[in-house]
PDB file of C-alpha atoms in Angstrom:
ATOM      1  CA  UNK A   1       0.000   0.000   0.000  1.00 50.00           C
ATOM      2  CA  UNK A   2       1.536   3.261  -1.130  1.00 53.00           C
ATOM      3  CA  UNK A   3       1.903   6.015   1.402  1.00 56.00           C
ATOM      4  CA  UNK A   4       2.088   9.810   1.223  1.00 54.00           C
ATOM      5  CA  UNK A   5       5.836   9.702   0.480  1.00 58.00           C
ATOM      6  CA  UNK A   6       5.313   7.509  -2.614  1.00 59.00           C
ATOM      7  CA  UNK A   7       2.632   9.849  -3.928  1.00 61.00           C
ATOM      8  CA  UNK A   8       4.884  12.860  -3.379  1.00 60.00           C
ATOM      9  CA  UNK A   9       7.724  11.146  -5.250  1.00 64.00           C
ATOM     10  CA  UNK A  10       5.472  10.389  -8.229  1.00 66.00           C
ATOM     11  CA  UNK A  11       4.276  13.977  -8.313  1.00 63.00           C
ATOM     12  CA  UNK A  12       7.859  15.258  -8.266  1.00 65.00           C
ATOM     13  CA  UNK A  13       8.866  12.973 -11.159  1.00 63.00           C
ATOM     14  CA  UNK A  14       5.930  14.078 -13.300  1.00 68.00           C
ATOM     15  CA  UNK A  15       6.621  17.712 -12.469  1.00 60.00           C
ATOM     16  CA  UNK A  16      10.233  17.272 -13.580  1.00 64.00           C
ATOM     17  CA  UNK A  17       9.152  15.671 -16.874  1.00 64.00           C
ATOM     18  CA  UNK A  18       6.598  18.414 -17.456  1.00 61.00           C
ATOM     19  CA  UNK A  19       9.183  21.140 -16.773  1.00 60.00           C
ATOM     20  CA  UNK A  20      11.675  19.582 -19.201  1.00 57.00           C
ATOM     21  CA  UNK A  21       9.021  19.120 -21.881  1.00 63.00           C
ATOM     22  CA  UNK A  22       7.872  22.718 -21.486  1.00 54.00           C
ATOM     23  CA  UNK A  23      11.473  23.945 -21.673  1.00 52.00           C
ATOM     24  CA  UNK A  24      12.326  22.029 -24.858  1.00 57.00           C
ATOM     25  CA  UNK A  25       9.038  23.096 -26.435  1.00 62.00           C
ATOM     26  CA  UNK A  26       9.950  26.735 -25.843  1.00 57.00           C
ATOM     27  CA  UNK A  27      13.464  26.173 -27.215  1.00 56.00           C
ATOM     28  CA  UNK A  28      12.053  24.517 -30.326  1.00 62.00           C
ATOM     29  CA  UNK A  29       9.602  27.376 -30.849  1.00 61.00           C
ATOM     30  CA  UNK A  30      12.426  29.899 -30.421  1.00 55.00           C
ATOM     31  CA  UNK A  31      14.653  28.123 -32.945  1.00 58.00           C
ATOM     32  CA  UNK A  32      11.807  27.989 -35.450  1.00 61.00           C
ATOM     33  CA  UNK A  33      11.224  31.721 -35.081  1.00 56.00           C
ATOM     34  CA  UNK A  34      14.927  32.425 -35.593  1.00 49.00           C
ATOM     35  CA  UNK A  35      14.961  30.231 -38.687  1.00 56.00           C
ATOM     36  CA  UNK A  36      11.945  32.058 -40.084  1.00 54.00           C
ATOM     37  CA  UNK A  37      13.753  35.385 -39.685  1.00 49.00           C
ATOM     38  CA  UNK A  38      16.639  34.182 -41.814  1.00 50.00           C
ATOM     39  CA  UNK A  39      14.877  34.746 -45.095  1.00 48.00           C
ATOM     40  CA  UNK A  40      18.208  35.152 -46.878  1.00 47.00           C
ATOM     41  CA  UNK A  41      19.700  31.706 -47.494  1.00 48.00           C
ATOM     42  CA  UNK A  42      23.446  31.298 -47.707  1.00 49.00           C
ATOM     43  CA  UNK A  43      25.660  29.310 -49.999  1.00 46.00           C
ATOM     44  CA  UNK A  44      29.092  28.061 -48.977  1.00 49.00           C
ATOM     45  CA  UNK A  45      32.350  28.439 -50.892  1.00 47.00           C
ATOM     46  CA  UNK A  46      35.613  26.713 -50.031  1.00 48.00           C
ATOM     47  CA  UNK A  47      38.588  29.085 -50.322  1.00 46.00           C
ATOM     48  CA  UNK A  48      42.013  27.834 -49.249  1.00 46.00           C
ATOM     49  CA  UNK A  49      40.351  25.039 -47.252  1.00 48.00           C
ATOM     50  CA  UNK A  50      38.265  27.627 -45.411  1.00 46.00           C
ATOM     51  CA  UNK A  51      34.498  27.664 -45.634  1.00 48.00           C
ATOM     52  CA  UNK A  52      33.092  31.079 -46.489  1.00 49.00           C
ATOM     53  CA  UNK A  53      29.369  31.781 -46.474  1.00 48.00           C
ATOM     54  CA  UNK A  54      27.779  34.104 -49.001  1.00 46.00           C
ATOM     55  CA  UNK A  55      24.237  35.437 -48.811  1.00 45.00           C
ATOM     56  CA  UNK A  56      22.348  34.124 -51.813  1.00 41.00           C
ATOM     57  CA  UNK A  57      20.224  37.245 -52.133  1.00 41.00           C
ATOM     58  CA  UNK A  58      22.093  40.400 -51.192  1.00 42.00           C
ATOM     59  CA  UNK A  59      20.557  43.843 -51.541  1.00 44.00           C
ATOM     60  CA  UNK A  60      20.237  44.634 -55.225  1.00 46.00           C
ATOM     61  CA  UNK A  61      21.590  41.233 -56.228  1.00 48.00           C
ATOM     62  CA  UNK A  62      19.623  38.321 -57.657  1.00 49.00           C
ATOM     63  CA  UNK A  63      20.178  34.676 -56.832  1.00 49.00           C
ATOM     64  CA  UNK A  64      21.636  34.153 -60.318  1.00 59.00           C
ATOM     65  CA  UNK A  65      24.228  36.861 -59.636  1.00 63.00           C
ATOM     66  CA  UNK A  66      25.218  35.184 -56.387  1.00 65.00           C
ATOM     67  CA  UNK A  67      25.598  31.777 -58.028  1.00 72.00           C
ATOM     68  CA  UNK A  68      27.606  33.367 -60.828  1.00 74.00           C
ATOM     69  CA  UNK A  69      29.868  35.028 -58.259  1.00 73.00           C
ATOM     70  CA  UNK A  70      30.349  31.700 -56.492  1.00 74.00           C
ATOM     71  CA  UNK A  71      31.320  29.905 -59.709  1.00 79.00           C
ATOM     72  CA  UNK A  72      33.579  32.752 -60.814  1.00 78.00           C
ATOM     73  CA  UNK A  73      35.464  32.802 -57.499  1.00 76.00           C
ATOM     74  CA  UNK A  74      36.051  29.047 -57.709  1.00 77.00           C
ATOM     75  CA  UNK A  75      37.337  29.335 -61.282  1.00 76.00           C
ATOM     76  CA  UNK A  76      39.541  32.276 -60.341  1.00 73.00           C
ATOM     77  CA  UNK A  77      41.229  30.204 -57.630  1.00 72.00           C
ATOM     78  CA  UNK A  78      41.305  26.728 -59.166  1.00 74.00           C
ATOM     79  CA  UNK A  79      40.562  27.015 -62.893  1.00 74.00           C
ATOM     80  CA  UNK A  80      42.838  27.079 -65.928  1.00 74.00           C
ATOM     81  CA  UNK A  81      44.302  30.345 -67.202  1.00 69.00           C
ATOM     82  CA  UNK A  82      41.449  30.696 -69.689  1.00 73.00           C
ATOM     83  CA  UNK A  83      38.852  30.031 -66.983  1.00 78.00           C
ATOM     84  CA  UNK A  84      40.554  32.517 -64.661  1.00 75.00           C
ATOM     85  CA  UNK A  85      40.450  35.214 -67.335  1.00 73.00           C
ATOM     86  CA  UNK A  86      36.740  34.664 -67.943  1.00 78.00           C
ATOM     87  CA  UNK A  87      36.110  34.602 -64.194  1.00 78.00           C
ATOM     88  CA  UNK A  88      37.975  37.901 -63.748  1.00 75.00           C
ATOM     89  CA  UNK A  89      35.744  39.570 -66.332  1.00 74.00           C
ATOM     90  CA  UNK A  90      32.574  38.164 -64.749  1.00 78.00           C
ATOM     91  CA  UNK A  91      33.647  39.323 -61.282  1.00 73.00           C
ATOM     92  CA  UNK A  92      34.405  42.746 -62.726  1.00 71.00           C
ATOM     93  CA  UNK A  93      30.884  42.993 -64.149  1.00 73.00           C
ATOM     94  CA  UNK A  94      29.278  41.912 -60.873  1.00 72.00           C
ATOM     95  CA  UNK A  95      31.413  44.293 -58.823  1.00 67.00           C
ATOM     96  CA  UNK A  96      30.489  47.152 -61.127  1.00 66.00           C
ATOM     97  CA  UNK A  97      26.785  46.490 -60.589  1.00 65.00           C
ATOM     98  CA  UNK A  98      26.754  45.847 -56.825  1.00 64.00           C
ATOM     99  CA  UNK A  99      28.553  47.671 -54.003  1.00 63.00           C
ATOM    100  CA  UNK A 100      28.372  44.749 -51.568  1.00 67.00           C
ATOM    101  CA  UNK A 101      30.030  42.495 -54.125  1.00 66.00           C
ATOM    102  CA  UNK A 102      33.038  44.834 -54.193  1.00 64.00           C
ATOM    103  CA  UNK A 103      33.437  44.588 -50.427  1.00 65.00           C
ATOM    104  CA  UNK A 104      33.047  40.810 -50.600  1.00 67.00           C
ATOM    105  CA  UNK A 105      35.905  40.532 -53.109  1.00 66.00           C
ATOM    106  CA  UNK A 106      38.573  41.046 -50.458  1.00 62.00           C
ATOM    107  CA  UNK A 107      36.956  38.567 -48.058  1.00 66.00           C
ATOM    108  CA  UNK A 108      36.905  35.834 -50.716  1.00 68.00           C
ATOM    109  CA  UNK A 109      40.563  36.357 -51.607  1.00 68.00           C
ATOM    110  CA  UNK A 110      39.786  37.696 -55.079  1.00 71.00           C
ATOM    111  CA  UNK A 111      42.425  40.441 -55.095  1.00 69.00           C
ATOM    112  CA  UNK A 112      45.532  38.208 -54.605  1.00 70.00           C
ATOM    113  CA  UNK A 113      44.196  35.914 -57.331  1.00 72.00           C
ATOM    114  CA  UNK A 114      43.829  38.888 -59.690  1.00 70.00           C
ATOM    115  CA  UNK A 115      47.378  39.963 -58.861  1.00 65.00           C
ATOM    116  CA  UNK A 116      48.656  36.522 -59.851  1.00 67.00           C
ATOM    117  CA  UNK A 117      46.565  36.613 -63.005  1.00 66.00           C
ATOM    118  CA  UNK A 118      47.938  39.913 -64.286  1.00 59.00           C
ATOM    119  CA  UNK A 119      51.519  39.412 -63.054  1.00 56.00           C
ATOM    120  CA  UNK A 120      52.594  37.426 -66.110  1.00 52.00           C
ATOM    121  CA  UNK A 121      54.080  39.325 -69.051  1.00 48.00           C
ATOM    122  CA  UNK A 122      52.754  36.836 -71.610  1.00 47.00           C
ATOM    123  CA  UNK A 123      50.917  38.546 -74.470  1.00 42.00           C
ATOM    124  CA  UNK A 124      47.610  36.965 -73.495  1.00 48.00           C
ATOM    125  CA  UNK A 125      48.036  38.205 -69.928  1.00 51.00           C
ATOM    126  CA  UNK A 126      48.767  41.724 -71.162  1.00 50.00           C
ATOM    127  CA  UNK A 127      45.571  41.618 -73.198  1.00 52.00           C
ATOM    128  CA  UNK A 128      43.721  40.587 -70.061  1.00 53.00           C
ATOM    129  CA  UNK A 129      45.178  43.581 -68.207  1.00 54.00           C
ATOM    130  CA  UNK A 130      43.795  45.879 -70.877  1.00 52.00           C
ATOM    131  CA  UNK A 131      40.379  44.231 -70.601  1.00 53.00           C
ATOM    132  CA  UNK A 132      40.391  44.722 -66.828  1.00 56.00           C
ATOM    133  CA  UNK A 133      41.201  48.417 -67.251  1.00 56.00           C
ATOM    134  CA  UNK A 134      38.479  48.826 -69.868  1.00 51.00           C
ATOM    135  CA  UNK A 135      36.005  47.091 -67.544  1.00 50.00           C
ATOM    136  CA  UNK A 136      36.562  49.858 -64.998  1.00 56.00           C
ATOM    137  CA  UNK A 137      38.612  47.978 -62.401  1.00 58.00           C
ATOM    138  CA  UNK A 138      39.822  51.276 -60.921  1.00 60.00           C
ATOM    139  CA  UNK A 139      36.283  52.308 -60.019  1.00 58.00           C
ATOM    140  CA  UNK A 140      36.236  49.329 -57.635  1.00 57.00           C
ATOM    141  CA  UNK A 141      39.142  50.541 -55.523  1.00 63.00           C
ATOM    142  CA  UNK A 142      38.103  50.838 -51.865  1.00 58.00           C
ATOM    143  CA  UNK A 143      38.349  54.131 -50.060  1.00 57.00           C
ATOM    144  CA  UNK A 144      41.106  54.235 -47.450  1.00 51.00           C
ATOM    145  CA  UNK A 145      38.575  54.622 -44.668  1.00 45.00           C
ATOM    146  CA  UNK A 146      36.735  51.511 -45.875  1.00 46.00           C
ATOM    147  CA  UNK A 147      39.752  49.198 -45.860  1.00 50.00           C
ATOM    148  CA  UNK A 148      41.948  49.283 -42.793  1.00 51.00           C
ATOM    149  CA  UNK A 149      43.869  46.015 -43.152  1.00 62.00           C
ATOM    150  CA  UNK A 150      47.321  46.590 -44.604  1.00 67.00           C
ATOM    151  CA  UNK A 151      47.311  43.158 -46.256  1.00 69.00           C
ATOM    152  CA  UNK A 152      44.281  44.101 -48.348  1.00 72.00           C
ATOM    153  CA  UNK A 153      45.802  47.475 -49.247  1.00 77.00           C
ATOM    154  CA  UNK A 154      49.007  45.678 -50.231  1.00 79.00           C
ATOM    155  CA  UNK A 155      47.063  43.372 -52.561  1.00 77.00           C
ATOM    156  CA  UNK A 156      45.333  46.305 -54.244  1.00 79.00           C
ATOM    157  CA  UNK A 157      48.647  48.170 -54.564  1.00 83.00           C
ATOM    158  CA  UNK A 158      50.255  45.160 -56.270  1.00 81.00           C
ATOM    159  CA  UNK A 159      47.308  44.839 -58.625  1.00 78.00           C
ATOM    160  CA  UNK A 160      47.557  48.491 -59.683  1.00 78.00           C
ATOM    161  CA  UNK A 161      51.336  48.188 -60.092  1.00 81.00           C
ATOM    162  CA  UNK A 162      50.913  45.254 -62.446  1.00 75.00           C
ATOM    163  CA  UNK A 163      48.212  47.041 -64.443  1.00 74.00           C
ATOM    164  CA  UNK A 164      50.330  50.177 -64.670  1.00 76.00           C
ATOM    165  CA  UNK A 165      52.821  48.245 -66.804  1.00 69.00           C
ATOM    166  CA  UNK A 166      50.451  49.165 -69.632  1.00 63.00           C
ATOM    167  CA  UNK A 167      51.391  52.824 -69.131  1.00 50.00           C
ATOM    168  CA  UNK A 168      53.379  53.022 -72.379  1.00 52.00           C
ATOM    169  CA  UNK A 169      50.579  51.427 -74.414  1.00 44.00           C
ATOM    170  CA  UNK A 170      46.820  51.627 -73.918  1.00 47.00           C
ATOM    171  CA  UNK A 171      46.785  52.306 -70.177  1.00 54.00           C
ATOM    172  CA  UNK A 172      44.540  55.241 -69.312  1.00 58.00           C
ATOM    173  CA  UNK A 173      45.004  57.041 -66.005  1.00 57.00           C
ATOM    174  CA  UNK A 174      41.785  57.345 -64.014  1.00 52.00           C
ATOM    175  CA  UNK A 175      43.150  60.129 -61.823  1.00 55.00           C
ATOM    176  CA  UNK A 176      39.964  60.559 -59.813  1.00 65.00           C
ATOM    177  CA  UNK A 177      40.344  57.031 -58.429  1.00 74.00           C
ATOM    178  CA  UNK A 178      43.914  55.805 -58.790  1.00 80.00           C
ATOM    179  CA  UNK A 179      46.026  58.758 -57.687  1.00 83.00           C
ATOM    180  CA  UNK A 180      44.088  59.587 -54.484  1.00 83.00           C
ATOM    181  CA  UNK A 181      44.247  55.902 -53.582  1.00 82.00           C
ATOM    182  CA  UNK A 182      48.032  55.770 -54.087  1.00 86.00           C
ATOM    183  CA  UNK A 183      48.673  59.064 -52.312  1.00 86.00           C
ATOM    184  CA  UNK A 184      46.471  57.971 -49.426  1.00 86.00           C
ATOM    185  CA  UNK A 185      48.563  54.837 -48.924  1.00 85.00           C
ATOM    186  CA  UNK A 186      51.840  56.765 -49.106  1.00 87.00           C
ATOM    187  CA  UNK A 187      50.580  59.157 -46.432  1.00 85.00           C
ATOM    188  CA  UNK A 188      49.323  56.328 -44.221  1.00 84.00           C
ATOM    189  CA  UNK A 189      51.129  53.924 -41.898  1.00 82.00           C
ATOM    190  CA  UNK A 190      51.060  51.107 -44.449  1.00 83.00           C
ATOM    191  CA  UNK A 191      54.010  48.736 -44.736  1.00 87.00           C
ATOM    192  CA  UNK A 192      57.144  49.558 -46.715  1.00 89.00           C
ATOM    193  CA  UNK A 193      56.299  46.875 -49.286  1.00 88.00           C
ATOM    194  CA  UNK A 194      52.874  48.399 -49.902  1.00 88.00           C
ATOM    195  CA  UNK A 195      54.335  51.873 -50.340  1.00 89.00           C
ATOM    196  CA  UNK A 196      57.007  50.529 -52.698  1.00 89.00           C
ATOM    197  CA  UNK A 197      54.277  49.117 -54.935  1.00 87.00           C
ATOM    198  CA  UNK A 198      52.590  52.534 -54.973  1.00 87.00           C
ATOM    199  CA  UNK A 199      55.855  54.267 -55.851  1.00 88.00           C
ATOM    200  CA  UNK A 200      56.417  51.772 -58.662  1.00 88.00           C
ATOM    201  CA  UNK A 201      52.983  52.594 -60.054  1.00 85.00           C
ATOM    202  CA  UNK A 202      53.667  56.334 -59.900  1.00 86.00           C
ATOM    203  CA  UNK A 203      56.966  55.757 -61.709  1.00 84.00           C
ATOM    204  CA  UNK A 204      55.183  53.897 -64.520  1.00 82.00           C
ATOM    205  CA  UNK A 205      52.544  56.607 -64.797  1.00 82.00           C
ATOM    206  CA  UNK A 206      55.143  59.370 -64.902  1.00 82.00           C
ATOM    207  CA  UNK A 207      56.588  57.809 -68.061  1.00 79.00           C
ATOM    208  CA  UNK A 208      53.580  59.142 -69.996  1.00 77.00           C
ATOM    209  CA  UNK A 209      53.659  62.905 -70.630  1.00 78.00           C
ATOM    210  CA  UNK A 210      49.878  63.359 -70.478  1.00 79.00           C
ATOM    211  CA  UNK A 211      49.905  62.094 -66.877  1.00 78.00           C
ATOM    212  CA  UNK A 212      52.091  64.980 -65.681  1.00 80.00           C
ATOM    213  CA  UNK A 213      49.127  67.282 -65.001  1.00 83.00           C
ATOM    214  CA  UNK A 214      47.123  64.815 -62.889  1.00 81.00           C
ATOM    215  CA  UNK A 215      50.256  63.791 -60.976  1.00 82.00           C
ATOM    216  CA  UNK A 216      50.991  67.415 -60.057  1.00 84.00           C
ATOM    217  CA  UNK A 217      47.390  68.340 -59.230  1.00 83.00           C
ATOM    218  CA  UNK A 218      47.097  65.354 -56.890  1.00 81.00           C
ATOM    219  CA  UNK A 219      50.141  66.432 -54.893  1.00 82.00           C
ATOM    220  CA  UNK A 220      52.497  63.658 -55.981  1.00 79.00           C
ATOM    221  CA  UNK A 221      55.390  66.069 -56.553  1.00 76.00           C
ATOM    222  CA  UNK A 222      55.001  67.695 -53.135  1.00 73.00           C
ATOM    223  CA  UNK A 223      54.722  64.249 -51.570  1.00 71.00           C
ATOM    224  CA  UNK A 224      58.033  63.185 -53.058  1.00 59.00           C
ATOM    225  CA  UNK A 225      59.760  66.095 -51.283  1.00 58.00           C
ATOM    226  CA  UNK A 226      58.066  65.452 -47.942  1.00 55.00           C
TER     227      UNK A 226
END
């Protein structure tokens, strides 16, 4: 015959089960609500054995654009030279159309890959440099206040240095973007290597007479005497 103590024990057990069930029900409801709020799915890209997530639908960007960016980044890192060249042009188009894509370029390691792509002096590579310039690559340069990491600035500086090798041919100086960017780095606390790349670019640009005016008006001459 069960006594009061047995009844109390049974009540305690059921109360414990009820409390746990109520707790997990609330947790499940909370997780469902959080999942419902994430109406922007993400796709994953492997870069240098690191998993990077990209929002599939960014502001002003369609899902097709995001998938195209994902494929282009993969080709840029792991494809053949021809695939890398096509990927560079596709990324350039996407970056021109969407501001967030430009900022995402550095995170996905696009800039070092572009540096490697344009570093070769093979004729085909030189043609690719010209295509990148024509596509408006300089309009995608970040403002100094937007990019604080010296490594990223170094990558951009190397990219511009390589592109500036076209100075004696079809290279056109976009002074409103390139020169302020270079001068800003030279006046900053960036590394010596980064500043050397900027100086190399200015040297290449100075080889073209028509660049003299923009170089002077942007304070390059005064900077050299500082």
